[in-house]
């Protein structure tokens, strides 16, 4: 093993030790500690009872759709699959181009490539961390069939301007709401600006069903087209569903600030066991590049047990959304009159935006040092989009991204800082106190 690799491993182990010894310690996944034993049994029962599958799925889809607006929703096994399904329903395929941000996840690009279309990456808007209308306008060609408008970290992007651009050209607008649920721009909830929108319900996303995604649209014609395929899709394999239940049990017990170190130790152990025993996938790890191993169908429907779990989460959602708004407001308040205030993006001060916080985000010119300080209490390895098209396991080229293509995204990634807004109830105060200390200490030497 090279010295650099040894140093990296030692650094990781030291961080793991710190997570074990520091309580509370904060990650970006908050488990389901609130689920009762009876609710857990219901989730597990839904796995084995095909008779209730359709009614549970229908209830989840209706309830989810109602959180967004008056459109309809269909539940898939991942946000990426919802995007793929929307693109296919719009007739996107070979010879077409799809415009998407470089400041995104690899699975978004692979979903585009799997339709046969070419992804065209555009730069991020630093004021929102989302899709930039100016960059989109520059990227349009006669081959453009769809534009993906990404709302990052809970912040609505300038989606009204994107709507005007795409409508004028007859191009489909698809909102990527994977990181944003319930936020509004001018009183309109994100997801209602585009021809379609997709959401993620992965465990790090606003509504957590471990894995999952939702396709939402208010366009009845499109919905019919979507239903022609979605209704007949297979779901995730039984074995994978069993592993997801195992993960749910683990996260319910340990993915919380009081036991975050133990959670990370368990995750490390799981990943080692998986490598040695070659056990299959729990999460959707097959989509970070275009080629597939076929470990699960793509696209697939959401398993009914996850729809059952989603219904419990939706029950809690109104209260959760209020808490997340409040936590974001408390962060902003704590940054007030500190050197951090000047780093906060303008969108946090914009009265047109009502933000249900998912992560507090800002750019820091000395981000490595800032993150290193944060590591005392926050698992910054989970910061999103530190590199463009995050998670490209087979290299950026494999997803059609050429280094330097989106310079603002690349710089934003190097500088981005994330703080969680999804925090177990009752654990907010120590996090805010730590943030306040960090904000006040800004400008002083480490
Ligand atoms: C911005 C963005 N869009 C879409 C997705 C895809 O969501 P899913 O993991 O549910 O497929 C992700 C995943 O991390 C993401 O970060």
Tab-separated table of N, CA and C in Angstrom, residues 32 34-35 39 42-43 46 52-67 75 201 207-209 214 302-318:
chain	number	residue	atom	x	y	z
A	32	UNK	N	-34.960	6.083	11.349
A	32	UNK	CA	-36.391	6.095	11.659
A	32	UNK	C	-36.631	5.757	13.124
A	34	UNK	N	-38.236	7.172	15.230
A	34	UNK	CA	-39.624	7.464	15.631
A	34	UNK	C	-40.595	6.322	15.312
A	35	UNK	N	-40.199	5.388	14.449
A	35	UNK	CA	-41.139	4.304	14.085
A	35	UNK	C	-41.382	3.399	15.292
A	39	UNK	N	-45.396	-0.289	13.774
A	39	UNK	CA	-45.221	0.259	12.417
A	39	UNK	C	-44.144	-0.532	11.664
A	42	UNK	N	-45.697	-3.548	10.364
A	42	UNK	CA	-46.551	-3.256	9.192
A	42	UNK	C	-45.702	-3.126	7.926
A	43	UNK	N	-44.547	-2.459	8.052
A	43	UNK	CA	-43.657	-2.293	6.893
A	43	UNK	C	-43.215	-3.673	6.407
A	46	UNK	N	-45.965	-5.610	4.682
A	46	UNK	CA	-46.260	-5.149	3.316
A	46	UNK	C	-45.335	-5.815	2.309
A	52	UNK	N	-51.926	-6.428	-0.493
A	52	UNK	CA	-52.066	-5.020	-0.108
A	52	UNK	C	-51.150	-4.093	-0.917
A	53	UNK	N	-50.335	-4.691	-1.806
A	53	UNK	CA	-49.351	-3.871	-2.523
A	53	UNK	C	-50.001	-2.706	-3.272
A	54	UNK	N	-51.024	-3.006	-4.093
A	54	UNK	CA	-51.596	-1.950	-4.938
A	54	UNK	C	-52.234	-0.840	-4.107
A	55	UNK	N	-52.939	-1.248	-3.019
A	55	UNK	CA	-53.612	-0.194	-2.242
A	55	UNK	C	-52.591	0.661	-1.488
A	56	UNK	N	-51.531	0.042	-0.994
A	56	UNK	CA	-50.493	0.824	-0.294
A	56	UNK	C	-49.801	1.765	-1.275
A	57	UNK	N	-49.477	1.220	-2.457
A	57	UNK	CA	-48.805	2.054	-3.468
A	57	UNK	C	-49.688	3.228	-3.848
A	58	UNK	N	-50.961	2.946	-4.075
A	58	UNK	CA	-51.910	4.000	-4.477
A	58	UNK	C	-52.013	5.071	-3.392
A	59	UNK	N	-52.086	4.626	-2.142
A	59	UNK	CA	-52.217	5.588	-1.044
A	59	UNK	C	-50.962	6.452	-0.948
A	60	UNK	N	-49.791	5.810	-1.095
A	60	UNK	CA	-48.532	6.575	-1.031
A	60	UNK	C	-48.487	7.601	-2.167
A	61	UNK	N	-48.837	7.144	-3.362
A	61	UNK	CA	-48.743	8.046	-4.519
A	61	UNK	C	-49.697	9.233	-4.370
A	62	UNK	N	-50.905	8.962	-3.901
A	62	UNK	CA	-51.874	10.066	-3.737
A	62	UNK	C	-51.424	11.037	-2.649
A	63	UNK	N	-50.936	10.482	-1.541
A	63	UNK	CA	-50.551	11.347	-0.422
A	63	UNK	C	-49.319	12.166	-0.777
A	64	UNK	N	-48.373	11.517	-1.474
A	64	UNK	CA	-47.166	12.257	-1.877
A	64	UNK	C	-47.557	13.383	-2.840
A	65	UNK	N	-48.373	13.039	-3.838
A	65	UNK	CA	-48.767	14.049	-4.830
A	65	UNK	C	-49.411	15.245	-4.141
A	66	UNK	N	-50.229	14.982	-3.119
A	66	UNK	CA	-50.942	16.078	-2.455
A	66	UNK	C	-49.988	17.026	-1.722
A	67	UNK	N	-48.814	16.524	-1.319
A	67	UNK	CA	-47.818	17.406	-0.680
A	67	UNK	C	-47.280	18.405	-1.711
A	75	UNK	N	-44.748	5.988	-8.001
A	75	UNK	CA	-43.587	5.657	-7.174
A	75	UNK	C	-42.688	4.638	-7.863
A	201	UNK	N	-36.514	9.476	-2.677
A	201	UNK	CA	-36.825	9.169	-1.276
A	201	UNK	C	-35.730	8.259	-0.697
A	207	UNK	N	-37.564	13.089	2.186
A	207	UNK	CA	-38.491	12.086	2.724
A	207	UNK	C	-37.818	10.721	2.554
A	208	UNK	N	-37.538	10.078	3.676
A	208	UNK	CA	-36.638	8.911	3.648
A	208	UNK	C	-37.404	7.581	3.652
A	209	UNK	N	-37.301	6.850	2.512
A	209	UNK	CA	-37.805	5.469	2.505
A	209	UNK	C	-36.635	4.503	2.196
A	214	UNK	N	-40.054	9.345	-6.928
A	214	UNK	CA	-41.430	9.618	-7.341
A	214	UNK	C	-41.404	10.488	-8.593
A	302	UNK	N	-41.319	1.072	-7.022
A	302	UNK	CA	-40.997	1.068	-5.596
A	302	UNK	C	-41.620	-0.169	-4.952
A	303	UNK	N	-40.881	-0.893	-4.110
A	303	UNK	CA	-41.510	-2.007	-3.390
A	303	UNK	C	-42.611	-1.494	-2.458
A	304	UNK	N	-43.668	-2.279	-2.307
A	304	UNK	CA	-44.821	-1.832	-1.495
A	304	UNK	C	-44.417	-1.541	-0.050
A	305	UNK	N	-43.443	-2.307	0.467
A	305	UNK	CA	-43.058	-2.070	1.876
A	305	UNK	C	-42.479	-0.669	2.050
A	306	UNK	N	-41.811	-0.161	0.991
A	306	UNK	CA	-41.246	1.185	1.100
A	306	UNK	C	-42.340	2.245	0.944
A	307	UNK	N	-43.366	1.900	0.184
A	307	UNK	CA	-44.521	2.811	0.099
A	307	UNK	C	-45.197	2.893	1.477
A	308	UNK	N	-45.259	1.742	2.164
A	308	UNK	CA	-45.843	1.706	3.527
A	308	UNK	C	-45.021	2.620	4.461
A	309	UNK	N	-43.686	2.469	4.358
A	309	UNK	CA	-42.790	3.308	5.157
A	309	UNK	C	-42.993	4.790	4.787
A	310	UNK	N	-43.122	5.031	3.492
A	310	UNK	CA	-43.322	6.405	3.013
A	310	UNK	C	-44.599	7.020	3.568
A	311	UNK	N	-45.632	6.201	3.725
A	311	UNK	CA	-46.895	6.718	4.283
A	311	UNK	C	-46.685	7.174	5.733
A	312	UNK	N	-45.894	6.414	6.493
A	312	UNK	CA	-45.612	6.855	7.876
A	312	UNK	C	-44.832	8.168	7.865
A	313	UNK	N	-43.900	8.273	6.912
A	313	UNK	CA	-43.110	9.514	6.831
A	313	UNK	C	-43.981	10.701	6.389
A	314	UNK	N	-44.902	10.421	5.487
A	314	UNK	CA	-45.782	11.506	5.021
A	314	UNK	C	-46.700	12.002	6.135
A	315	UNK	N	-47.098	11.083	7.021
A	315	UNK	CA	-47.903	11.482	8.189
A	315	UNK	C	-47.176	12.530	9.013
A	316	UNK	N	-45.860	12.342	9.124
A	316	UNK	CA	-45.049	13.235	9.962
A	316	UNK	C	-44.599	14.485	9.206
A	317	UNK	N	-44.792	14.471	7.876
A	317	UNK	CA	-44.151	15.488	7.053
A	317	UNK	C	-44.510	16.940	7.435
A	318	UNK	N	-45.785	17.286	7.665
A	318	UNK	CA	-46.088	18.699	7.954
A	318	UNK	C	-45.279	19.225	9.152
